[in-house]
Short mmCIF file of C-alpha atoms in Angstrom, two decimals:
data_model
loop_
_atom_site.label_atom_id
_atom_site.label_comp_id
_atom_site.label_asym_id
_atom_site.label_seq_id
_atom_site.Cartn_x
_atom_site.Cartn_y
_atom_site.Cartn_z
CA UNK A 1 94.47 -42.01 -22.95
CA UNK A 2 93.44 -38.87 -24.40
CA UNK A 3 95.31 -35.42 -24.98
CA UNK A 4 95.53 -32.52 -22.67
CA UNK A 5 96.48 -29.66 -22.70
CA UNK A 6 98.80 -28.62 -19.82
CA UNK A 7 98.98 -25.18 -20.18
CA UNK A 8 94.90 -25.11 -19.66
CA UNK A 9 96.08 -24.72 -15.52
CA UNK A 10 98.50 -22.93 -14.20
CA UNK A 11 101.36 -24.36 -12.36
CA UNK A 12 100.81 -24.82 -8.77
CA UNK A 13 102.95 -22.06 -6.35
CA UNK A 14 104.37 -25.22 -4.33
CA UNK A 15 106.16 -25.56 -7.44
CA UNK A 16 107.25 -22.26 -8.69
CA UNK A 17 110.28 -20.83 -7.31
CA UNK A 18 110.41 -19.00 -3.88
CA UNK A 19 107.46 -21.83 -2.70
CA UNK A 20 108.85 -25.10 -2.47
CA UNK A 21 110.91 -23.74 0.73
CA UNK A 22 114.29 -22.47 0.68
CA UNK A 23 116.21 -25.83 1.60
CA UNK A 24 114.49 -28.22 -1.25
CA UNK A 25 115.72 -24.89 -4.04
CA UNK A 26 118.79 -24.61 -2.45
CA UNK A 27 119.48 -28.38 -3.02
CA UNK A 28 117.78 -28.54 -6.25
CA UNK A 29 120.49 -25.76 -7.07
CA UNK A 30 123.56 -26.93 -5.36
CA UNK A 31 123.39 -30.34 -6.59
CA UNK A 32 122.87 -30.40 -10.23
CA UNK A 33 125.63 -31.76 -11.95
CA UNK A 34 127.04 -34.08 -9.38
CA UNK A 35 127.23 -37.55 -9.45
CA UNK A 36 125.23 -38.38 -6.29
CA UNK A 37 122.41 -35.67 -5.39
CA UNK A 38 119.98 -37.95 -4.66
CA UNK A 39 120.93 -38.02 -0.77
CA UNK A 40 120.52 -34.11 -0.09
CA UNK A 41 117.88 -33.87 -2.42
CA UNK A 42 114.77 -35.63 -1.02
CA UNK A 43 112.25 -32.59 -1.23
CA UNK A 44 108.60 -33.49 -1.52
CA UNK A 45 106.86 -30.56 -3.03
CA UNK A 46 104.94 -32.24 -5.70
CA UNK A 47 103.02 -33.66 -2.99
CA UNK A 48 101.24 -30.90 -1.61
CA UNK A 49 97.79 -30.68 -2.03
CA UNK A 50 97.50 -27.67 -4.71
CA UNK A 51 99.58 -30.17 -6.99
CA UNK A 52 97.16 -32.51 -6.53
CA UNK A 53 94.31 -30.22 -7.24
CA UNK A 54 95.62 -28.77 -10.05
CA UNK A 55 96.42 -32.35 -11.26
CA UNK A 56 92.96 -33.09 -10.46
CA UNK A 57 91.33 -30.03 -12.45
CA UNK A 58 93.92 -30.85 -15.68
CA UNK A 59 92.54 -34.44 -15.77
CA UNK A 60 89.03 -33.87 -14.44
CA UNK A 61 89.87 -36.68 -11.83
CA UNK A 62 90.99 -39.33 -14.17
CA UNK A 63 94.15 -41.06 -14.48
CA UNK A 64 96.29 -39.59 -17.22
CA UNK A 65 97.11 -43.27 -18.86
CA UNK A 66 94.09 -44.81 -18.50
CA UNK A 67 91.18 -42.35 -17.92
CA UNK A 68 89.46 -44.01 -15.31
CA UNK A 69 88.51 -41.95 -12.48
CA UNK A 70 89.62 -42.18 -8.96
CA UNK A 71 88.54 -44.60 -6.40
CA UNK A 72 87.60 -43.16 -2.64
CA UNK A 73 89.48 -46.27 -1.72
CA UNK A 74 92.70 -45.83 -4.37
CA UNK A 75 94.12 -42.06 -4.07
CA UNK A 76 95.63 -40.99 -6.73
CA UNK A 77 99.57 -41.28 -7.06
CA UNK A 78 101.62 -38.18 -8.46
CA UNK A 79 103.40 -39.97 -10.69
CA UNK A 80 106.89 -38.58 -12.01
CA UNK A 81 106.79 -39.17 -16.11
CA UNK A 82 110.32 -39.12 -16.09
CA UNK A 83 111.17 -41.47 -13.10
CA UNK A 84 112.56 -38.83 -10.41
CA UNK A 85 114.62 -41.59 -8.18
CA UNK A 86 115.45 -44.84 -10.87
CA UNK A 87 115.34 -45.82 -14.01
CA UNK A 88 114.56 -49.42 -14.36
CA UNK A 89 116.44 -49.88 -18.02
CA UNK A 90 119.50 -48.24 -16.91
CA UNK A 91 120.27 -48.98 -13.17
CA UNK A 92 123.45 -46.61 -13.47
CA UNK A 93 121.25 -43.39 -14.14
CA UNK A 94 120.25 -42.62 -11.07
CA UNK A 95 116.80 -41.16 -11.99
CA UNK A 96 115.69 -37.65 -13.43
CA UNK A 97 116.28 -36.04 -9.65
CA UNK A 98 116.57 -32.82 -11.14
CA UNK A 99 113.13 -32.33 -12.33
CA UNK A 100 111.24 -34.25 -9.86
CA UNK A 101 109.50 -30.91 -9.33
CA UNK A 102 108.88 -29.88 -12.38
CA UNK A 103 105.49 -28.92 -13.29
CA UNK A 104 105.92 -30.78 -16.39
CA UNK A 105 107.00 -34.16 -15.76
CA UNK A 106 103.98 -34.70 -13.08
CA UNK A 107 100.98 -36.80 -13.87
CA UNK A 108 97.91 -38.18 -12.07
CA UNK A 109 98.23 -42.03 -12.17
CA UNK A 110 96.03 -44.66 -10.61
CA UNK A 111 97.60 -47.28 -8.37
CA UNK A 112 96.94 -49.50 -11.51
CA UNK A 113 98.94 -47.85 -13.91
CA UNK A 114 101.85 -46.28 -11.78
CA UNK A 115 102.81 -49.29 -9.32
CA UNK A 116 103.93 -52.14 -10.77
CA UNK A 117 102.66 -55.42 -9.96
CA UNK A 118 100.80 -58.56 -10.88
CA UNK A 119 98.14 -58.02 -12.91
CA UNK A 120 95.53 -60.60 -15.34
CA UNK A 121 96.81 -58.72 -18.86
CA UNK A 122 95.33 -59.44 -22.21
CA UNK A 123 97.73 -60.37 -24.88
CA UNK A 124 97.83 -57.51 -27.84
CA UNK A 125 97.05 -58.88 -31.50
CA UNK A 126 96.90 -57.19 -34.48
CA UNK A 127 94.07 -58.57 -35.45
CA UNK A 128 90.68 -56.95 -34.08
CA UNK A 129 88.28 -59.21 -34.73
CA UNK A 130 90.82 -62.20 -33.04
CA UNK A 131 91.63 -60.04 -29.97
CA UNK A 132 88.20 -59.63 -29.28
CA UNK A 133 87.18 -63.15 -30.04
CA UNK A 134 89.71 -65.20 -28.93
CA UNK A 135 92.07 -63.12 -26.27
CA UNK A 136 92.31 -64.35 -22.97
CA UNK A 137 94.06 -62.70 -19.90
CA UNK A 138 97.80 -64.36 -18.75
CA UNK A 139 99.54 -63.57 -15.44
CA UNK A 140 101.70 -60.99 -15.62
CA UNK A 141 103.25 -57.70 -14.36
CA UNK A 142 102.40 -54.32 -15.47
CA UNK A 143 102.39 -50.26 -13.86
CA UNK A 144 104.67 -48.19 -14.38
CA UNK A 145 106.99 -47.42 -11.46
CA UNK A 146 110.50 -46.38 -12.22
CA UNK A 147 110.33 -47.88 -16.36
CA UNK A 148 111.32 -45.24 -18.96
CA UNK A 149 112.26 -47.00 -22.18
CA UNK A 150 113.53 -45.38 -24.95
CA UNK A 151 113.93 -46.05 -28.65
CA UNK A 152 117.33 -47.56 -29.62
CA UNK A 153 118.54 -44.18 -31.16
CA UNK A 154 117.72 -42.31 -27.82
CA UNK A 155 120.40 -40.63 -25.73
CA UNK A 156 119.03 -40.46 -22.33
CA UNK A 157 120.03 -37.49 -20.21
CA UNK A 158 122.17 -36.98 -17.10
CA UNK A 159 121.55 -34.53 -14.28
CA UNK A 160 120.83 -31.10 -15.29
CA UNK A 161 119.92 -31.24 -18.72
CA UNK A 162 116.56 -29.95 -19.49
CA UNK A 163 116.74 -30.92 -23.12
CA UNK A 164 115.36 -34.07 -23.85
CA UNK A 165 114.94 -33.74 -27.21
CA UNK A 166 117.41 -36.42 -27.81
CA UNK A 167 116.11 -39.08 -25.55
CA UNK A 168 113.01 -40.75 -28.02
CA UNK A 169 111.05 -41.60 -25.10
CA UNK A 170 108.72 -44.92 -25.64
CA UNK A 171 106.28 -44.06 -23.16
CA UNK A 172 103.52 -41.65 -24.31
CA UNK A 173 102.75 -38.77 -22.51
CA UNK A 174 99.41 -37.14 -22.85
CA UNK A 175 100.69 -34.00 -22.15
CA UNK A 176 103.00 -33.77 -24.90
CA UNK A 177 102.08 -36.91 -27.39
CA UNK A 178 98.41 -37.50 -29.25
CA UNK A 179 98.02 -40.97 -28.03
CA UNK A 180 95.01 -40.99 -30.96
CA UNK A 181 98.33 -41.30 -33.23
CA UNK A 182 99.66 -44.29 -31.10
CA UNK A 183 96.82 -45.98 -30.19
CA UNK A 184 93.74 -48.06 -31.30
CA UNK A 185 90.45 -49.72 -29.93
CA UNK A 186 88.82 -52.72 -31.23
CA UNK A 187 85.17 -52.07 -31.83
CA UNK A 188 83.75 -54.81 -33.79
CA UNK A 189 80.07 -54.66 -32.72
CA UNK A 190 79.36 -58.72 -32.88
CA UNK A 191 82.71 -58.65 -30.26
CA UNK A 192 82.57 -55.59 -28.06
CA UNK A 193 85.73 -55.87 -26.32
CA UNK A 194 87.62 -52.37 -24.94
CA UNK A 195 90.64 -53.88 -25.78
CA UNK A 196 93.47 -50.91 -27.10
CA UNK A 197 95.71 -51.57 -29.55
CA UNK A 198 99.15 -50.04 -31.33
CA UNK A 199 98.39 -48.01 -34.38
CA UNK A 200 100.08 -45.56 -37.22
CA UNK A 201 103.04 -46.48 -38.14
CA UNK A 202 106.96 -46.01 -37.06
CA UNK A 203 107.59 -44.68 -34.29
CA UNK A 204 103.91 -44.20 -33.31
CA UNK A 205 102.85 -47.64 -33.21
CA UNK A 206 106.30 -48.84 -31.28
CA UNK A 207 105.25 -46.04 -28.85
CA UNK A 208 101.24 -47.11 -28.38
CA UNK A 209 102.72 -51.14 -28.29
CA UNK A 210 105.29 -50.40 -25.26
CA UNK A 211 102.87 -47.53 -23.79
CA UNK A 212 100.01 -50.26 -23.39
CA UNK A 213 102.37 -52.86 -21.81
CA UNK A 214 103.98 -50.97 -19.21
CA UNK A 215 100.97 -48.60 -17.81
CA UNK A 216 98.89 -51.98 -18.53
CA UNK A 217 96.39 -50.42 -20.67
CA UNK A 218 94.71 -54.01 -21.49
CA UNK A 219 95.22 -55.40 -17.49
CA UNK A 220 91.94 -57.82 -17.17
CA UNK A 221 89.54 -55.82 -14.94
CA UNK A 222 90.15 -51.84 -17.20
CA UNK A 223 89.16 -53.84 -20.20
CA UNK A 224 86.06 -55.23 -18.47
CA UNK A 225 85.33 -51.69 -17.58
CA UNK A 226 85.47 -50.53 -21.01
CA UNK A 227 83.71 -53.21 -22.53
CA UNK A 228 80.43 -52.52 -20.48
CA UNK A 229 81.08 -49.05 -21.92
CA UNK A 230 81.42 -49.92 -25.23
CA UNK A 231 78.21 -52.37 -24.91
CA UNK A 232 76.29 -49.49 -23.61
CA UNK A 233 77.44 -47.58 -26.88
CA UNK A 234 76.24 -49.85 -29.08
CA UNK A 235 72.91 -50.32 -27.34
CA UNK A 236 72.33 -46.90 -27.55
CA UNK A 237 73.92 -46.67 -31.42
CA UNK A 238 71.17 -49.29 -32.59
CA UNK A 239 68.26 -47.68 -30.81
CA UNK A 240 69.64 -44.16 -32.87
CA UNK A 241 69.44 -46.14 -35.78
CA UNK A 242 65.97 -47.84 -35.03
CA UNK A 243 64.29 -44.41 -33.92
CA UNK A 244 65.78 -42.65 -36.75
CA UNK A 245 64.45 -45.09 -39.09
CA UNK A 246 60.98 -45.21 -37.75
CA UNK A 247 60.52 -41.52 -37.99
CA UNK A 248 61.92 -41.62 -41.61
CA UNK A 249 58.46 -44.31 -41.81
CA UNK A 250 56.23 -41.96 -40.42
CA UNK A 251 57.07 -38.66 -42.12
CA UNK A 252 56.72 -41.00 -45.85
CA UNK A 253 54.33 -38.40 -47.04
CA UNK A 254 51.56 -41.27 -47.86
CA UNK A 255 51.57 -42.05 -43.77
CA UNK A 256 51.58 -39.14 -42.76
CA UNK A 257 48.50 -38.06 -44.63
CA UNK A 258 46.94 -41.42 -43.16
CA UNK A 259 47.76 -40.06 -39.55
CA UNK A 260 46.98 -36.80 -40.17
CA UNK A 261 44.00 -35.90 -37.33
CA UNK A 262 44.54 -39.05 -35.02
CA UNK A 263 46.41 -39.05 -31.91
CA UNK A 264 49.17 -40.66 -33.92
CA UNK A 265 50.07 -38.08 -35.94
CA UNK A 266 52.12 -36.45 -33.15
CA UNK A 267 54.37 -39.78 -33.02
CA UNK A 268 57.52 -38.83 -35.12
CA UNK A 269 58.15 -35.41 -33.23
CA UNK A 270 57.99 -37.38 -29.91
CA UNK A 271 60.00 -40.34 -31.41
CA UNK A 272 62.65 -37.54 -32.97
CA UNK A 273 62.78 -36.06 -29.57
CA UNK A 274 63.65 -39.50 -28.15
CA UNK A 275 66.30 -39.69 -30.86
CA UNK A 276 68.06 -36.33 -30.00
CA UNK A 277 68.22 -37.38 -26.03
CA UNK A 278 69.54 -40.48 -27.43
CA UNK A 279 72.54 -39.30 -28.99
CA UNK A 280 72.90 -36.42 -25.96
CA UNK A 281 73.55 -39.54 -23.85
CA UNK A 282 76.18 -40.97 -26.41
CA UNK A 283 78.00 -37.26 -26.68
CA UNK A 284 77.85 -36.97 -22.77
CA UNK A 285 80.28 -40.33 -22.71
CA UNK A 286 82.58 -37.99 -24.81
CA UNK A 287 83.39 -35.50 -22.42
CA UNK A 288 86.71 -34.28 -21.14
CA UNK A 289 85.88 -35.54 -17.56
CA UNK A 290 83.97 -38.64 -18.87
CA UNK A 291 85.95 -42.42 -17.96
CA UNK A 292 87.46 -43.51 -20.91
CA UNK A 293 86.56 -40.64 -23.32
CA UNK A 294 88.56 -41.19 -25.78
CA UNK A 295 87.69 -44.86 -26.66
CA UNK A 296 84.04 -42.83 -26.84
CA UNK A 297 85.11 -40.31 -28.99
CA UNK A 298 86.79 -42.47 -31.48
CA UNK A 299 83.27 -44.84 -31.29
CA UNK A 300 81.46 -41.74 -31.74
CA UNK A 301 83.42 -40.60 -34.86
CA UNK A 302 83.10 -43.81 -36.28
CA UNK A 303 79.31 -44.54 -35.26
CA UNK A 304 78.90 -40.63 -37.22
CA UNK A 305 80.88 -42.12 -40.24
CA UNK A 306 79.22 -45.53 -41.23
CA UNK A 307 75.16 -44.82 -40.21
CA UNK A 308 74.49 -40.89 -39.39
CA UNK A 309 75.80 -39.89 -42.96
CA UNK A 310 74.49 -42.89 -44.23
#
């Protein structure tokens, strides 16, 4: 899960006032505040296709929980942040009707992450080098559907409050939240595993641990996906590493003047060039519309950290 900026698009007109069509606003205004809207209130705005283009162009066609990019077989789902119909931990709520088309509190989702249902999860430890050693997937059920936890100080709001301030959500949102704060991967290179895990401390890491249960950010097949990333990463870290090391051999000013006037002497300029396409391919994985970008951007910053200022 990575950060993003919503104000980079603007909001879709389906969803500013005077679009949506004159019923859907007149119920949206006529029925705040009473105990039972959801019956007169059953517009469907948010799915009209310049939401889910500008969803699309926000996210660069990745889900907003787990950064994988959409299937041709597996729309995407416009997923309500704030559950617009239910609210699994409190069956008396009624869901957060009221801002069900609020440019806000939509998100792309894959069917993974937003639906719940059973799903091959790996167990979280806090251990790295464990999880990626010894973890093994269990049964279990995970997506998000109408689940929105809070923390046990929250207050959750009721119909027309758009304040909600108050309500310590557990679930991250990328929109609002740096999930970097919340959440960890595990990249011991003798275990690649794209495993995620909580990080920071209070509340952050009680945020990343319930975030990465419900949208079932470590569900068996999305940590396979990322682990053939991460291997990838690491293939391409060591050959950075070997190349750069080689031409460090070559330009040793006593080899060089051995070279100098043979065909090899032209070796470390082609072998530096090599190198710089190299890491071009690592900082392309980095990219905004690049699956799982920011498990690459935190290998990246690492990989710069231990061997290119080495």
């Amino acid at each position: 899960m990575r950060k993003v900026a919503r104000d980079a698009v603007h909001a879709p007109k389906s969803l500013l006032p005077g679009e949506a069509g004159p019923k859907e606003l007149l119920a949206a205004v006529e029925h705040r505040g009473k105990p039972q809207p959801k019956k007169a209130f059953e517009y469907k705005a948010y799915k009209r296709a310049d939401v889910r283009r500008a969803l699309e162009q926000l996210f660069h066609g990745k889900c907003a929980y787990c950064e994988t990019s959409y299937s041709a077989t597996a729309p995407v789902d416009i997923e309500h942040y704030r559950p617009k119909g239910a609210v699994a931990e409190d069956p008396a709520h009624g869901g957060y009707w009221w801002v069900a088309m609020d440019w806000d509190n939509l998100l792309p989702s894959c069917i993974d992450c937003n639906r719940k249902r059973g799903q091959r999860i790996f167990e979280v430890s806090t251990n790295l080098e464990e999880l990626a050693r010894t973890s093994k997937p269990i049964s279990g059920q995970a997506g998000k559907k109408d689940s929105f936890p809070l923390a046990g100080s929250g207050a959750r709001a009721v119909y027309n409050a758009m304040d909600f301030s108050d309500e310590h959500a557990l679930l991250l949102n990328p929109c609002r939240d740096d999930p970097a704060s919340s959440l960890a991967y595990s990249f011991d290179p003798k275990y690649p595993a794209g495993l995620i895990l909580p990080a920071g401390d209070q509340p952050h890491a009680e945020r990343g641990a319930v975030s990465i249960q419900v949208y079932g950010l470590n569900r068996q097949k999305l940590v396979e996906d990322r682990t053939r990333l991460l291997r990838r990463l690491e293939y391409l870290g060591d050959m950075v590493i070997d190349l750069a090391s080689s031409i460090q051999e070559l330009e040793d000013p006593a080899v060089a003047a051995t070279l100098a006037g043979t065909p090899a002497a032209g070796v470390a300029a082609r072998l530096r060039l090599l190198r710089d396409r190299t890491l071009a391919e690592i900082k392309a994985t980095t990219a905004d519309d690049a699956p799982y970008s920011s498990m690459a951007r935190a290998w990246f910053g690492r990989f710069k950290t231990q061997f290119l200022t080495a």
